Tab-separated table of C-alpha atoms in Angstrom:
chain	number	residue	atom	x	y	z
A	4	MET	CA	-61.908	-52.542	-25.998
A	5	LYS	CA	-59.385	-53.930	-27.888
A	6	ILE	CA	-56.356	-53.499	-30.393
A	7	THR	CA	-57.158	-54.405	-33.596
A	8	SER	CA	-54.339	-53.379	-35.776
A	9	VAL	CA	-50.788	-51.810	-35.562
A	10	LYS	CA	-49.592	-49.870	-38.708
A	11	THR	CA	-46.096	-48.896	-39.171
A	12	LYS	CA	-44.723	-45.834	-41.766
A	13	LEU	CA	-41.283	-44.771	-42.137
A	14	ILE	CA	-40.652	-41.758	-43.239
A	15	SER	CA	-37.066	-40.325	-44.505
A	16	VAL	CA	-36.182	-36.357	-45.149
A	17	PRO	CA	-32.747	-35.455	-46.045
A	18	PHE	CA	-31.080	-32.837	-44.505
A	19	LYS	CA	-30.178	-29.700	-46.772
A	20	ALA	CA	-26.287	-30.648	-46.032
A	21	PRO	CA	-25.040	-33.344	-44.015
A	22	ILE	CA	-23.942	-32.647	-40.434
A	23	ARG	CA	-21.417	-33.784	-39.050
A	24	VAL	CA	-20.553	-34.751	-35.209
A	25	SER	CA	-16.959	-36.581	-34.217
A	26	THR	CA	-18.358	-39.954	-34.536
A	27	LEU	CA	-20.294	-40.242	-37.859
A	28	SER	CA	-22.155	-37.904	-40.367
A	29	LEU	CA	-26.175	-37.687	-40.620
A	30	ALA	CA	-27.268	-36.864	-44.179
A	31	LYS	CA	-30.968	-37.576	-43.638
A	32	ARG	CA	-33.430	-37.603	-40.652
A	33	ASP	CA	-35.812	-40.951	-40.295
A	34	ALA	CA	-38.461	-41.554	-38.202
A	35	ILE	CA	-41.138	-44.452	-37.795
A	36	ILE	CA	-44.692	-43.782	-37.327
A	37	VAL	CA	-46.591	-46.404	-35.381
A	38	GLU	CA	-50.538	-46.295	-35.582
A	39	VAL	CA	-52.557	-48.691	-32.889
A	40	GLU	CA	-56.022	-49.054	-33.424
A	41	THR	CA	-58.798	-50.296	-31.641
A	42	ASP	CA	-62.350	-51.435	-31.911
A	43	GLU	CA	-63.242	-48.574	-30.970
A	44	GLY	CA	-62.468	-46.297	-33.056
A	45	VAL	CA	-59.575	-44.686	-30.899
A	46	THR	CA	-55.753	-44.418	-32.686
A	47	GLY	CA	-52.818	-43.791	-30.665
A	48	MET	CA	-50.239	-42.486	-32.502
A	49	GLU	CA	-46.053	-41.817	-32.094
A	50	TYR	CA	-43.286	-41.523	-33.964
A	51	ILE	CA	-39.467	-42.589	-32.861
A	52	PRO	CA	-36.676	-40.706	-34.428
A	53	VAL	CA	-33.733	-42.725	-35.963
A	54	LEU	CA	-30.497	-41.387	-36.847
A	55	GLY	CA	-28.064	-42.888	-39.186
A	56	ARG	CA	-28.904	-46.642	-40.064
A	57	GLY	CA	-31.450	-48.816	-39.025
A	58	SER	CA	-35.346	-47.422	-39.610
A	59	GLU	CA	-35.954	-50.237	-42.123
A	60	THR	CA	-34.743	-52.910	-39.911
A	61	ILE	CA	-36.655	-51.260	-36.979
A	62	LYS	CA	-39.652	-50.971	-38.926
A	63	ALA	CA	-39.434	-54.745	-40.304
A	64	CYS	CA	-39.043	-55.910	-36.473
A	65	MET	CA	-42.008	-53.929	-35.603
A	66	ASP	CA	-44.047	-55.266	-38.482
A	67	HIS	CA	-43.257	-58.933	-38.052
A	68	ASP	CA	-42.284	-59.633	-34.548
A	69	ILE	CA	-44.362	-56.629	-32.394
A	70	ALA	CA	-47.646	-56.366	-33.947
A	71	ASP	CA	-49.173	-59.423	-33.733
A	72	LEU	CA	-48.263	-59.566	-30.222
A	73	LEU	CA	-50.678	-56.873	-29.627
A	74	ILE	CA	-53.821	-57.938	-31.459
A	75	GLY	CA	-56.674	-58.191	-29.032
A	76	GLU	CA	-55.053	-56.824	-25.958
A	77	ASP	CA	-56.557	-54.032	-24.025
A	78	PRO	CA	-54.638	-50.782	-24.699
A	79	LEU	CA	-55.287	-49.217	-21.439
A	80	TYR	CA	-53.248	-51.993	-20.294
A	81	ARG	CA	-49.756	-50.415	-20.512
A	82	ASN	CA	-48.023	-52.150	-18.085
A	83	LYS	CA	-48.855	-55.416	-19.011
A	84	ILE	CA	-48.242	-55.010	-23.019
A	85	TRP	CA	-44.589	-53.635	-22.180
A	86	GLU	CA	-43.818	-56.814	-19.974
A	87	LYS	CA	-45.521	-58.736	-22.613
A	88	LEU	CA	-43.291	-57.358	-25.330
A	89	TRP	CA	-40.180	-57.048	-23.230
A	90	TRP	CA	-40.071	-60.870	-22.434
A	91	ALA	CA	-41.365	-62.134	-26.153
A	92	LEU	CA	-38.516	-60.012	-27.672
A	93	ASN	CA	-35.758	-61.070	-24.932
A	94	MET	CA	-33.950	-63.062	-27.147
A	95	ILE	CA	-33.343	-60.491	-29.535
A	96	GLY	CA	-31.621	-57.988	-27.216
A	97	ARG	CA	-32.580	-55.893	-24.238
A	98	LYS	CA	-31.565	-52.958	-26.417
A	99	GLY	CA	-31.569	-51.427	-29.935
A	100	ILE	CA	-34.160	-52.626	-32.865
A	101	ALA	CA	-36.441	-54.518	-29.958
A	102	MET	CA	-36.360	-51.460	-27.630
A	103	TYR	CA	-37.361	-49.265	-30.547
A	104	GLY	CA	-40.417	-51.271	-31.050
A	105	ILE	CA	-41.388	-51.377	-27.729
A	106	SER	CA	-40.815	-47.865	-26.853
A	107	ALA	CA	-42.997	-46.464	-29.854
A	108	VAL	CA	-45.772	-48.934	-28.977
A	109	ASP	CA	-45.755	-47.482	-25.415
A	110	VAL	CA	-46.002	-44.064	-26.482
A	111	ALA	CA	-48.742	-44.803	-28.993
A	112	LEU	CA	-50.670	-46.656	-25.971
A	113	TRP	CA	-50.278	-43.508	-23.914
A	114	ASP	CA	-51.870	-41.117	-26.818
A	115	LEU	CA	-54.636	-43.630	-27.113
A	116	ALA	CA	-55.124	-43.254	-23.538
A	117	GLY	CA	-55.485	-39.592	-23.712
A	118	LYS	CA	-57.600	-39.354	-26.508
A	119	LEU	CA	-60.075	-42.145	-24.854
A	120	GLN	CA	-59.708	-39.826	-21.857
A	121	LYS	CA	-59.700	-36.841	-23.053
A	122	THR	CA	-56.463	-35.386	-21.342
A	123	SER	CA	-52.772	-34.814	-21.995
A	124	ILE	CA	-50.242	-36.936	-20.888
A	125	HIS	CA	-48.787	-34.287	-19.002
A	126	LYS	CA	-51.651	-34.656	-16.931
A	127	MET	CA	-52.024	-38.484	-17.068
A	128	LEU	CA	-48.810	-38.342	-15.552
A	129	GLY	CA	-49.117	-35.895	-12.850
A	130	PRO	CA	-47.952	-32.464	-13.473
A	131	TYR	CA	-45.317	-30.713	-11.653
A	132	THR	CA	-45.409	-27.803	-13.731
A	133	ASN	CA	-46.522	-26.464	-16.959
A	134	GLN	CA	-43.507	-24.894	-18.697
A	135	VAL	CA	-39.676	-26.497	-18.935
A	136	LYS	CA	-36.575	-24.837	-19.639
A	137	VAL	CA	-35.378	-25.548	-23.163
A	138	TYR	CA	-31.500	-25.429	-24.857
A	139	GLY	CA	-30.855	-24.712	-28.175
A	140	SER	CA	-29.019	-27.628	-29.894
A	141	ALA	CA	-26.709	-26.758	-32.797
A	142	GLY	CA	-23.463	-25.945	-33.387
A	143	PHE	CA	-22.049	-28.992	-35.837
A	144	MET	CA	-19.054	-29.469	-36.194
A	145	SER	CA	-19.604	-29.109	-40.032
A	146	LEU	CA	-20.034	-25.580	-39.888
A	147	SER	CA	-16.714	-23.250	-39.544
A	148	GLU	CA	-15.774	-21.222	-36.546
A	149	GLU	CA	-17.462	-18.141	-37.772
A	150	GLU	CA	-20.705	-20.131	-38.718
A	151	LEU	CA	-20.841	-21.886	-35.260
A	152	VAL	CA	-20.841	-18.549	-33.580
A	153	GLU	CA	-23.088	-16.871	-35.438
A	154	GLU	CA	-25.506	-19.658	-35.155
A	155	ALA	CA	-25.037	-19.357	-31.036
A	156	GLU	CA	-25.906	-15.901	-31.551
A	157	GLY	CA	-29.112	-16.481	-33.443
A	158	VAL	CA	-30.315	-19.249	-30.792
A	159	VAL	CA	-29.796	-16.268	-28.131
A	160	ALA	CA	-31.167	-13.254	-30.272
A	161	ARG	CA	-34.638	-16.293	-30.203
A	162	GLY	CA	-34.775	-15.945	-26.362
A	163	PHE	CA	-32.951	-19.241	-25.425
A	164	LYS	CA	-30.742	-18.682	-22.113
A	165	ALA	CA	-28.399	-22.121	-22.974
A	166	PHE	CA	-26.767	-23.265	-26.125
A	167	LYS	CA	-25.365	-26.762	-26.869
A	168	MET	CA	-22.661	-26.725	-29.698
A	169	LYS	CA	-20.924	-30.156	-30.679
A	170	ALA	CA	-17.038	-30.920	-30.248
A	171	GLY	CA	-14.440	-33.810	-30.525
A	172	PHE	CA	-11.924	-32.801	-33.037
A	173	PRO	CA	-8.982	-34.650	-33.401
A	174	ASP	CA	-6.970	-31.436	-32.481
A	175	LEU	CA	-8.498	-30.321	-29.023
A	176	ARG	CA	-6.981	-26.738	-29.168
A	177	ILE	CA	-9.523	-26.586	-32.500
A	178	ASP	CA	-12.280	-27.589	-30.053
A	179	LEU	CA	-11.032	-25.124	-27.235
A	180	LYS	CA	-10.597	-22.264	-30.027
A	181	ARG	CA	-14.632	-22.761	-30.708
A	182	VAL	CA	-15.407	-23.399	-27.285
A	183	THR	CA	-13.991	-20.190	-26.444
A	184	ALA	CA	-15.255	-17.959	-29.482
A	185	VAL	CA	-18.546	-19.201	-27.949
A	186	ARG	CA	-18.507	-18.269	-24.658
A	187	LYS	CA	-16.963	-14.963	-25.488
A	188	ALA	CA	-19.786	-13.639	-28.214
A	189	LEU	CA	-22.260	-15.160	-25.701
A	190	GLY	CA	-21.319	-13.688	-22.229
A	191	PRO	CA	-21.326	-15.185	-18.734
A	192	ASP	CA	-25.183	-15.466	-18.336
A	193	ILE	CA	-25.709	-18.154	-20.988
A	194	ASP	CA	-25.599	-21.821	-20.346
A	195	ILE	CA	-23.171	-23.652	-22.628
A	196	MET	CA	-23.213	-27.270	-22.848
A	197	VAL	CA	-20.420	-29.214	-24.763
A	198	ASP	CA	-20.993	-32.564	-26.710
A	199	VAL	CA	-18.264	-34.673	-27.970
A	200	ASN	CA	-20.325	-37.487	-29.205
A	201	GLN	CA	-18.280	-40.178	-27.643
A	202	GLY	CA	-15.426	-38.919	-29.127
A	203	LEU	CA	-12.519	-38.854	-26.805
A	204	ASP	CA	-10.557	-41.222	-24.587
A	205	VAL	CA	-10.455	-40.876	-20.714
A	206	PRO	CA	-7.152	-38.902	-20.769
A	207	ALA	CA	-8.172	-36.395	-23.517
A	208	ALA	CA	-11.827	-36.322	-21.573
A	209	ILE	CA	-9.973	-34.735	-18.686
A	210	GLN	CA	-7.566	-32.553	-20.059
A	211	PHE	CA	-10.336	-31.219	-22.246
A	212	GLY	CA	-12.829	-30.697	-19.129
A	213	ARG	CA	-10.771	-28.902	-16.839
A	214	GLU	CA	-10.203	-26.209	-19.888
A	215	LEU	CA	-14.237	-26.308	-19.970
A	216	GLU	CA	-14.537	-25.826	-16.449
A	217	LYS	CA	-12.515	-22.720	-16.787
A	218	LEU	CA	-14.832	-21.578	-19.102
A	219	GLY	CA	-18.097	-22.049	-17.076
A	220	ILE	CA	-19.612	-24.534	-19.257
A	221	TYR	CA	-22.937	-25.991	-17.914
A	222	TRP	CA	-22.280	-29.399	-18.939
A	223	PHE	CA	-19.949	-32.145	-20.700
A	224	GLU	CA	-22.147	-34.586	-22.281
A	225	GLU	CA	-20.792	-38.093	-23.610
A	226	PRO	CA	-17.084	-37.731	-22.979
A	227	VAL	CA	-15.626	-40.981	-24.091
A	228	PRO	CA	-17.757	-44.155	-25.705
A	229	ALA	CA	-20.799	-44.850	-24.223
A	230	ASP	CA	-20.206	-48.509	-23.028
A	231	ASP	CA	-17.609	-47.340	-21.064
A	232	MET	CA	-19.094	-46.879	-17.936
A	233	ILE	CA	-16.080	-47.020	-15.947
A	234	GLY	CA	-14.338	-44.478	-18.494
A	235	HIS	CA	-17.457	-42.182	-17.760
A	236	ALA	CA	-17.235	-42.866	-14.297
A	237	GLU	CA	-12.929	-41.656	-13.849
A	238	VAL	CA	-13.773	-38.852	-15.879
A	239	ALA	CA	-17.017	-37.820	-13.347
A	240	ARG	CA	-14.643	-38.588	-10.380
A	241	ALA	CA	-11.286	-36.119	-12.058
A	242	LEU	CA	-13.641	-33.321	-12.700
A	243	ASP	CA	-16.062	-31.040	-11.333
A	244	ILE	CA	-18.072	-30.196	-14.189
A	245	ARG	CA	-21.160	-32.029	-14.611
A	246	ILE	CA	-20.570	-35.144	-16.567
A	247	THR	CA	-23.655	-35.917	-18.884
A	248	THR	CA	-24.713	-39.130	-20.634
A	249	GLY	CA	-27.169	-41.960	-21.243
A	250	GLU	CA	-28.320	-40.937	-24.476
A	251	THR	CA	-27.562	-44.196	-26.271
A	252	GLU	CA	-28.248	-46.278	-22.966
A	253	TYR	CA	-31.866	-48.764	-23.040
A	254	SER	CA	-34.306	-49.459	-19.813
A	255	ARG	CA	-34.083	-48.687	-16.164
A	256	TYR	CA	-31.180	-52.169	-16.296
A	257	GLY	CA	-29.061	-49.638	-17.980
A	258	PHE	CA	-29.501	-46.695	-16.423
A	259	ARG	CA	-29.180	-48.413	-12.933
A	260	GLU	CA	-25.429	-49.302	-14.105
A	261	LEU	CA	-24.868	-45.730	-14.837
A	262	ILE	CA	-26.025	-45.092	-11.637
A	263	ASP	CA	-24.021	-47.328	-9.834
A	264	ARG	CA	-20.978	-46.831	-11.440
A	265	LYS	CA	-21.599	-42.827	-10.731
A	266	ALA	CA	-20.793	-42.604	-14.572
A	267	GLY	CA	-22.683	-39.258	-14.790
A	268	ASP	CA	-24.206	-35.932	-12.909
A	269	ILE	CA	-27.080	-35.890	-15.601
A	270	LEU	CA	-28.330	-38.954	-17.004
A	271	MET	CA	-29.984	-38.110	-20.355
A	272	MET	CA	-32.799	-40.104	-21.897
A	273	ASN	CA	-33.915	-40.830	-25.520
A	274	LEU	CA	-37.638	-42.186	-25.769
A	275	ARG	CA	-36.312	-45.140	-27.011
A	276	ALA	CA	-35.388	-46.266	-23.502
A	277	GLY	CA	-38.698	-47.551	-23.238
A	278	GLY	CA	-41.108	-45.132	-24.267
A	279	ILE	CA	-42.705	-43.175	-21.289
A	280	THR	CA	-43.758	-45.999	-19.089
A	281	GLU	CA	-40.092	-46.808	-18.251
A	282	VAL	CA	-38.278	-43.318	-18.908
A	283	VAL	CA	-40.801	-42.423	-16.043
A	284	ARG	CA	-39.390	-45.764	-14.192
A	285	ILE	CA	-35.798	-44.299	-14.467
A	286	ALA	CA	-36.121	-40.375	-13.767
A	287	ASN	CA	-37.900	-41.934	-10.503
A	288	MET	CA	-35.178	-44.175	-9.681
A	289	ALA	CA	-32.580	-41.282	-10.755
A	290	SER	CA	-34.439	-38.937	-8.484
A	291	ALA	CA	-33.863	-41.471	-5.639
A	292	HIS	CA	-30.472	-40.902	-6.090
A	293	ARG	CA	-30.633	-36.899	-6.547
A	294	ILE	CA	-29.368	-37.149	-10.317
A	295	SER	CA	-31.557	-34.743	-12.645
A	296	VAL	CA	-32.163	-35.984	-16.341
A	297	THR	CA	-32.844	-34.985	-19.144
A	298	PRO	CA	-34.300	-35.771	-22.602
A	299	HIS	CA	-32.911	-36.311	-26.403
A	300	LEU	CA	-34.623	-35.441	-29.386
A	301	ALA	CA	-38.091	-35.305	-29.924
A	302	TRP	CA	-38.657	-32.244	-27.585
A	303	GLU	CA	-42.368	-31.580	-28.672
A	304	LEU	CA	-43.493	-34.650	-26.821
A	305	GLN	CA	-40.668	-34.970	-24.132
A	306	ASN	CA	-41.893	-31.972	-22.709
A	307	GLN	CA	-44.757	-33.507	-21.340
A	308	ILE	CA	-43.120	-36.231	-19.383
A	309	TYR	CA	-40.570	-33.521	-18.177
A	310	ALA	CA	-43.151	-31.138	-17.178
A	311	ALA	CA	-44.326	-33.853	-14.836
A	312	ILE	CA	-41.190	-35.241	-13.029
A	313	THR	CA	-38.875	-33.642	-10.280
A	314	ASN	CA	-35.760	-33.909	-11.253
A	315	GLY	CA	-36.348	-32.658	-15.092
A	316	THR	CA	-33.341	-29.690	-15.859
A	317	TYR	CA	-33.446	-28.516	-19.569
A	318	ILE	CA	-34.738	-30.680	-22.902
A	319	GLU	CA	-32.916	-30.598	-25.990
A	320	TYR	CA	-34.720	-28.254	-28.441
A	321	MET	CA	-33.617	-29.094	-31.906
A	322	ASP	CA	-36.010	-28.284	-34.996
A	323	TRP	CA	-35.445	-31.050	-36.943
A	324	TYR	CA	-38.906	-32.516	-37.004
A	325	ASP	CA	-40.932	-29.235	-36.282
A	326	ASP	CA	-42.047	-28.944	-39.598
A	327	TRP	CA	-43.165	-32.475	-39.876
A	328	PHE	CA	-46.411	-31.375	-37.521
A	329	GLU	CA	-49.101	-28.923	-38.320
A	330	ASP	CA	-48.037	-27.113	-34.786
A	331	VAL	CA	-45.764	-27.670	-32.272
A	332	PRO	CA	-45.804	-26.016	-28.511
A	333	GLN	CA	-45.003	-22.866	-27.867
A	334	ILE	CA	-41.383	-21.881	-26.974
A	335	LYS	CA	-41.343	-18.200	-25.369
A	336	ASP	CA	-37.905	-16.767	-23.195
A	337	GLY	CA	-36.011	-20.093	-23.331
A	338	MET	CA	-39.369	-21.959	-21.851
A	339	ALA	CA	-41.632	-24.630	-23.187
A	340	THR	CA	-45.106	-24.330	-22.423
A	341	VAL	CA	-46.842	-27.788	-22.178
A	342	TRP	CA	-50.434	-27.537	-24.184
A	343	ASP	CA	-53.774	-29.291	-22.871
A	344	ARG	CA	-54.239	-31.429	-25.662
A	345	PRO	CA	-55.700	-35.164	-25.521
A	346	GLY	CA	-52.665	-37.327	-25.689
A	347	HIS	CA	-49.943	-36.091	-26.728
A	348	GLY	CA	-51.962	-33.614	-29.137
A	349	LEU	CA	-49.174	-33.621	-32.211
A	350	LYS	CA	-50.460	-34.283	-35.840
A	351	PHE	CA	-48.438	-35.024	-38.856
A	352	ARG	CA	-48.887	-33.199	-41.790
A	353	GLU	CA	-50.451	-35.033	-44.571
A	354	GLU	CA	-47.974	-33.719	-47.621
A	355	ILE	CA	-45.031	-34.742	-45.401
A	356	VAL	CA	-46.085	-38.202	-44.954
A	357	ARG	CA	-47.275	-38.476	-48.575
A	358	GLN	CA	-43.738	-36.829	-50.146
A	359	TYR	CA	-41.092	-38.496	-48.139
A	360	ALA	CA	-42.997	-42.050	-46.790
A	361	VAL	CA	-40.632	-45.141	-48.194
A	362	GLU	CA	-41.975	-47.713	-49.613
């Protein structure tokens, strides 16, 4: 079997209203869809979410710098292809655009292999469980305090046992008031995560973190700029609350530095960190240090990975892409069930692709 073509599409769907976090606002949700076709008629598909700017640049990189490197390769040789792309793209960086492309190709190859073998990615990886805990991720800063509490209560009413909200206002007293209101509304038995999206400096993060500890917050996410690993480590040392970081990191080398610096208690991985192949490597490396891992975005695909590793914790549920697919895995009572379909089992709705494709 040989790869004969690689096709990409850019899909861009606007939010009903812009959403705000401490460091940026988002008006749309983009994704690059990649299809890897073979001479035996089996096609692997992946979509890689892109938030903010850069989606057209990522697509151009895939079309002009990656696609031709795959032609003629055996798609089952995933590790070989990963290494080939890693070194071929060396001069344009180990992070960012190049890794988006490598990651998208890697997941498409896993999907292709699952379709060929008529088994799920979950089973190819080796199952650990068939259900994973899910938290509802919402609570953006664009909401008023009343809207925030109403949204949090709605998430719990749907059966979720955990809720994540955003913080990072210039006045931390506003954040503390909002978190306190959510804790009061949800009670002591619901886990609450607070994400400031890199919006604080070290002293403010420590000050805020101590207040979060009093409220029994489950984790404190990206308290300082992601590139400030020393700062993250300082915050982690000063606080008892779990520090979660890694959302904007790439490859096992980046995560190795986070681990070595003791920059976090939980590592958060996007699929853009290197695809399934690299995410599993990172999870195993973290496991050797007794560190838990959690995914960012793409819950409907990532649940297959996190049900196959031993050190996963909650996975993040955001409904931003649910309506793009014909159906998604079931979530009930705060647990996502892994379905048993070839590959990742996801199929895009044709009308979404037609309506929102960017030519």
